[in-house]
Coordinates of N, CA and C in Angstrom, one line a residue:
M897 N 14.1 -9.8 -3.4 CA 13.7 -8.9 -4.4 C 13.0 -7.7 -3.7
R898 N 12.1 -8.0 -2.8 CA 11.4 -6.9 -2.1 C 12.4 -6.0 -1.4
A899 N 13.4 -6.5 -0.8 CA 14.4 -5.7 -0.1 C 15.1 -4.8 -1.1
A900 N 15.4 -5.3 -2.3 CA 16.0 -4.5 -3.3 C 15.1 -3.4 -3.8
Q901 N 13.8 -3.7 -4.0 CA 12.8 -2.7 -4.4 C 12.7 -1.6 -3.3
R902 N 12.7 -2.1 -2.1 CA 12.5 -1.1 -0.9 C 13.7 -0.1 -0.9
L903 N 14.9 -0.7 -1.1 CA 16.1 0.2 -1.1 C 16.0 1.2 -2.3
L904 N 15.6 0.7 -3.4 CA 15.5 1.6 -4.6 C 14.5 2.7 -4.4
A905 N 13.4 2.3 -3.7 CA 12.3 3.3 -3.4 C 12.8 4.4 -2.5
N906 N 13.9 4.1 -1.7 CA 14.4 5.1 -0.8 C 15.3 6.2 -1.5
K907 N 15.4 6.1 -2.8 CA 16.1 7.0 -3.6 C 17.6 7.2 -3.2
I908 N 18.2 6.0 -2.9 CA 19.6 6.1 -2.6 C 20.4 5.6 -3.8
G909 N 21.7 5.9 -3.9 CA 22.5 5.5 -5.0 C 22.6 3.9 -5.1
M910 N 22.9 3.5 -6.3 CA 23.1 2.0 -6.5 C 24.2 1.4 -5.6
A911 N 25.3 2.1 -5.5 CA 26.4 1.6 -4.7 C 26.0 1.5 -3.2
E912 N 25.3 2.5 -2.7 CA 24.9 2.4 -1.3 C 23.8 1.4 -1.1
A913 N 22.9 1.3 -2.1 CA 21.9 0.2 -2.0 C 22.5 -1.2 -2.1
A914 N 23.4 -1.4 -3.0 CA 24.1 -2.7 -3.1 C 24.8 -3.0 -1.8
L915 N 25.5 -2.1 -1.2 CA 26.2 -2.4 0.0 C 25.2 -2.7 1.1
A916 N 24.1 -2.0 1.2 CA 23.1 -2.2 2.3 C 22.4 -3.6 2.0
L917 N 22.1 -3.9 0.8 CA 21.5 -5.2 0.5 C 22.4 -6.3 0.8
S918 N 23.7 -6.2 0.4 CA 24.7 -7.2 0.7 C 24.8 -7.5 2.2
R919 N 24.8 -6.4 3.0 CA 24.9 -6.6 4.4 C 23.6 -7.2 5.0
E920 N 22.5 -6.7 4.6 CA 21.2 -7.2 5.1 C 20.9 -8.6 4.8
S921 N 21.3 -9.0 3.6 CA 20.9 -10.3 3.1 C 22.0 -11.3 3.0
G922 N 23.2 -10.9 3.3 CA 24.3 -11.8 3.3 C 24.7 -12.2 1.9
L923 N 24.5 -11.3 0.9 CA 24.8 -11.5 -0.5 C 26.2 -10.9 -0.8
S924 N 26.8 -11.4 -1.9 CA 28.0 -10.7 -2.4 C 27.5 -9.4 -3.0
L925 N 28.5 -8.5 -3.1 CA 28.1 -7.2 -3.8 C 27.7 -7.4 -5.2
R926 N 28.3 -8.4 -5.9 CA 27.9 -8.7 -7.3 C 26.5 -9.1 -7.4
Q927 N 26.1 -10.1 -6.5 CA 24.7 -10.6 -6.5 C 23.7 -9.5 -6.0
A928 N 24.1 -8.6 -5.1 CA 23.3 -7.5 -4.7 C 23.0 -6.6 -5.9
Y929 N 24.0 -6.3 -6.7 CA 23.8 -5.4 -7.9 C 22.9 -6.1 -8.8
R930 N 23.0 -7.4 -9.0 CA 22.1 -8.1 -9.9 C 20.6 -8.0 -9.4
Y931 N 20.4 -8.2 -8.1 CA 19.1 -8.0 -7.6 C 18.5 -6.6 -7.8
L932 N 19.4 -5.6 -7.6 CA 19.0 -4.2 -7.7 C 18.6 -3.9 -9.2
E933 N 19.4 -4.5 -10.1 CA 19.1 -4.2 -11.5 C 17.8 -4.9 -11.9
E934 N 17.6 -6.1 -11.4 CA 16.3 -6.8 -11.7 C 15.1 -6.0 -11.0
A935 N 15.3 -5.5 -9.8 CA 14.3 -4.8 -9.1 C 14.0 -3.5 -9.8
R936 N 15.0 -2.9 -10.4 CA 14.8 -1.6 -11.1 C 13.8 -1.8 -12.3
K937 N 13.8 -3.0 -12.9 CA 13.0 -3.3 -14.1 C 11.5 -3.5 -13.7
K938 N 11.3 -3.9 -12.4 CA 9.9 -4.2 -12.0 C 9.1 -3.0 -11.6
E939 N 7.8 -3.2 -11.5 CA 6.9 -2.1 -11.1 C 7.3 -1.7 -9.6
P940 N 7.1 -0.4 -9.3 CA 7.4 0.0 -7.9 C 6.5 -0.7 -6.9
L941 N 7.0 -0.8 -5.7 CA 6.2 -1.4 -4.7 C 5.0 -0.6 -4.3
L942 N 3.8 -1.2 -4.1 CA 2.7 -0.5 -3.6 C 2.9 -0.3 -2.1
P943 N 2.4 0.8 -1.5 CA 2.5 0.9 -0.1 C 1.8 -0.2 0.6
A944 N 2.3 -0.6 1.7 CA 1.7 -1.7 2.5 C 0.4 -1.2 3.1
P945 N -0.7 -2.0 3.0 CA -2.0 -1.5 3.5 C -1.9 -1.4 5.0
Q946 N -2.6 -0.5 5.5 CA -2.7 -0.3 7.0 C -3.6 -1.4 7.6
P947 N -3.3 -1.9 8.8 CA -4.2 -2.9 9.4 C -5.6 -2.3 9.6
S948 N -6.6 -3.1 9.4 CA -7.9 -2.7 9.7 C -8.4 -3.0 11.1
V949 N -9.2 -2.2 11.6 CA -9.8 -2.4 12.9 C -11.3 -2.5 12.8
T950 N -12.0 -3.2 13.6 CA -13.4 -3.3 13.6 C -14.0 -2.2 14.5
I951 N -15.0 -1.5 13.9 CA -15.7 -0.5 14.8 C -17.2 -0.9 14.6
S952 N -18.0 -0.5 15.6 CA -19.4 -0.7 15.5 C -20.1 0.7 15.4
L953 N -21.2 0.8 14.7 CA -21.9 2.0 14.6 C -23.4 1.7 14.4
K954 N -24.2 2.6 14.8 CA -25.6 2.4 14.7 C -26.1 3.3 13.6
M955 N -27.1 2.8 12.8 CA -27.7 3.7 11.8 C -29.2 3.2 11.7
P956 N -30.0 4.1 11.1 CA -31.4 3.6 10.9 C -31.4 2.4 9.9
A957 N -32.4 1.6 10.1 CA -32.5 0.4 9.3 C -32.6 0.7 7.8
N958 N -33.4 1.7 7.5 CA -33.5 2.1 6.0 C -32.2 2.5 5.4
L959 N -31.4 3.2 6.2 CA -30.0 3.6 5.7 C -29.1 2.4 5.5
A960 N -29.2 1.4 6.5 CA -28.4 0.2 6.4 C -28.9 -0.6 5.1
R961 N -30.2 -0.6 4.8 CA -30.6 -1.3 3.6 C -30.1 -0.7 2.4
K962 N -30.1 0.7 2.3 CA -29.6 1.4 1.2 C -28.1 1.2 1.0
L963 N -27.4 1.1 2.2 CA -25.9 0.9 2.1 C -25.6 -0.5 1.5
R964 N -26.3 -1.5 2.0 CA -26.1 -2.9 1.5 C -26.5 -3.0 0.0
A965 N -27.6 -2.3 -0.4 CA -28.0 -2.4 -1.8 C -27.0 -1.7 -2.7
H966 N -26.5 -0.5 -2.2 CA -25.5 0.2 -3.0 C -24.2 -0.7 -3.1
A967 N -23.8 -1.3 -2.0 CA -22.6 -2.1 -2.0 C -22.7 -3.2 -3.0
A968 N -23.9 -3.9 -2.9 CA -24.1 -5.0 -3.8 C -24.1 -4.6 -5.3
A969 N -24.8 -3.5 -5.6 CA -24.9 -3.0 -6.9 C -23.5 -2.6 -7.5
S970 N -22.6 -2.1 -6.5 CA -21.3 -1.6 -6.9 C -20.2 -2.8 -6.9
N971 N -20.7 -4.0 -6.5 CA -19.8 -5.1 -6.3 C -18.7 -4.8 -5.3
L972 N -19.1 -4.2 -4.2 CA -18.2 -3.8 -3.1 C -18.8 -4.4 -1.8
T973 N -18.0 -4.4 -0.8 CA -18.5 -4.7 0.5 C -19.1 -3.5 1.2
A974 N -20.0 -3.6 2.1 CA -20.5 -2.5 2.9 C -19.3 -1.8 3.6
S975 N -18.3 -2.5 4.1 CA -17.2 -1.9 4.7 C -16.4 -1.0 3.7
E976 N -16.2 -1.4 2.5 CA -15.5 -0.6 1.5 C -16.3 0.6 1.2
V977 N -17.6 0.5 1.0 CA -18.4 1.7 0.8 C -18.3 2.7 1.9
M978 N -18.3 2.2 3.2 CA -18.2 3.1 4.3 C -16.8 3.7 4.4
R979 N -15.7 2.9 4.1 CA -14.4 3.5 4.1 C -14.3 4.6 3.1
Q980 N -14.8 4.4 1.9 CA -14.8 5.5 0.8 C -15.6 6.7 1.3
A981 N -16.8 6.5 1.9 CA -17.6 7.6 2.3 C -16.9 8.4 3.4
V982 N -16.4 7.7 4.4 CA -15.7 8.4 5.5 C -14.5 9.1 5.0
T983 N -13.7 8.5 4.1 CA -12.5 9.2 3.5 C -12.9 10.4 2.8
A984 N -14.0 10.4 2.0 CA -14.4 11.5 1.2 C -14.9 12.6 2.2
F985 N -15.7 12.2 3.2 CA -16.2 13.2 4.1 C -15.1 13.9 4.9
L986 N -14.1 13.1 5.4 CA -13.0 13.7 6.1 C -12.1 14.6 5.2
A987 N -12.0 14.3 4.0 CA -11.2 15.1 3.0 C -12.0 16.4 2.8
S988 N -13.3 16.4 2.7 CA -14.0 17.6 2.5 C -14.0 18.5 3.8
V989 N -14.0 17.9 5.0 CA -13.9 18.6 6.2 C -12.5 19.3 6.3
D990 N -11.5 18.5 6.0 CA -10.1 19.1 6.0 C -10.0 20.3 5.1
E991 N -10.6 20.2 3.9 CA -10.5 21.3 2.9 C -11.2 22.5 3.4
N992 N -12.4 22.3 4.0 CA -13.2 23.4 4.4 C -13.0 23.9 5.8
G993 N -12.0 23.3 6.5 CA -11.6 23.8 7.8 C -12.5 23.2 8.8

């Protein structure tokens, strides 16, 4: 099913997608069309998340306490708060040159 959704996401025609799915998965063309029709009815695939890497950084203890408190109050991890903050910062830097 994921292969069918991936092919449909590539915006190729049904005939081409059915042929590709048939070849990739060893299905008959008829079965490939069935999978594609079913995949068309489902929600589109979300992009695959990028792998995470661990980085270390130093910050003042009071800032770390505020970060942890904000994360807890927001029901997020400190890592997620940092990802959001860095993403927003980099977006603003890109916009402003």
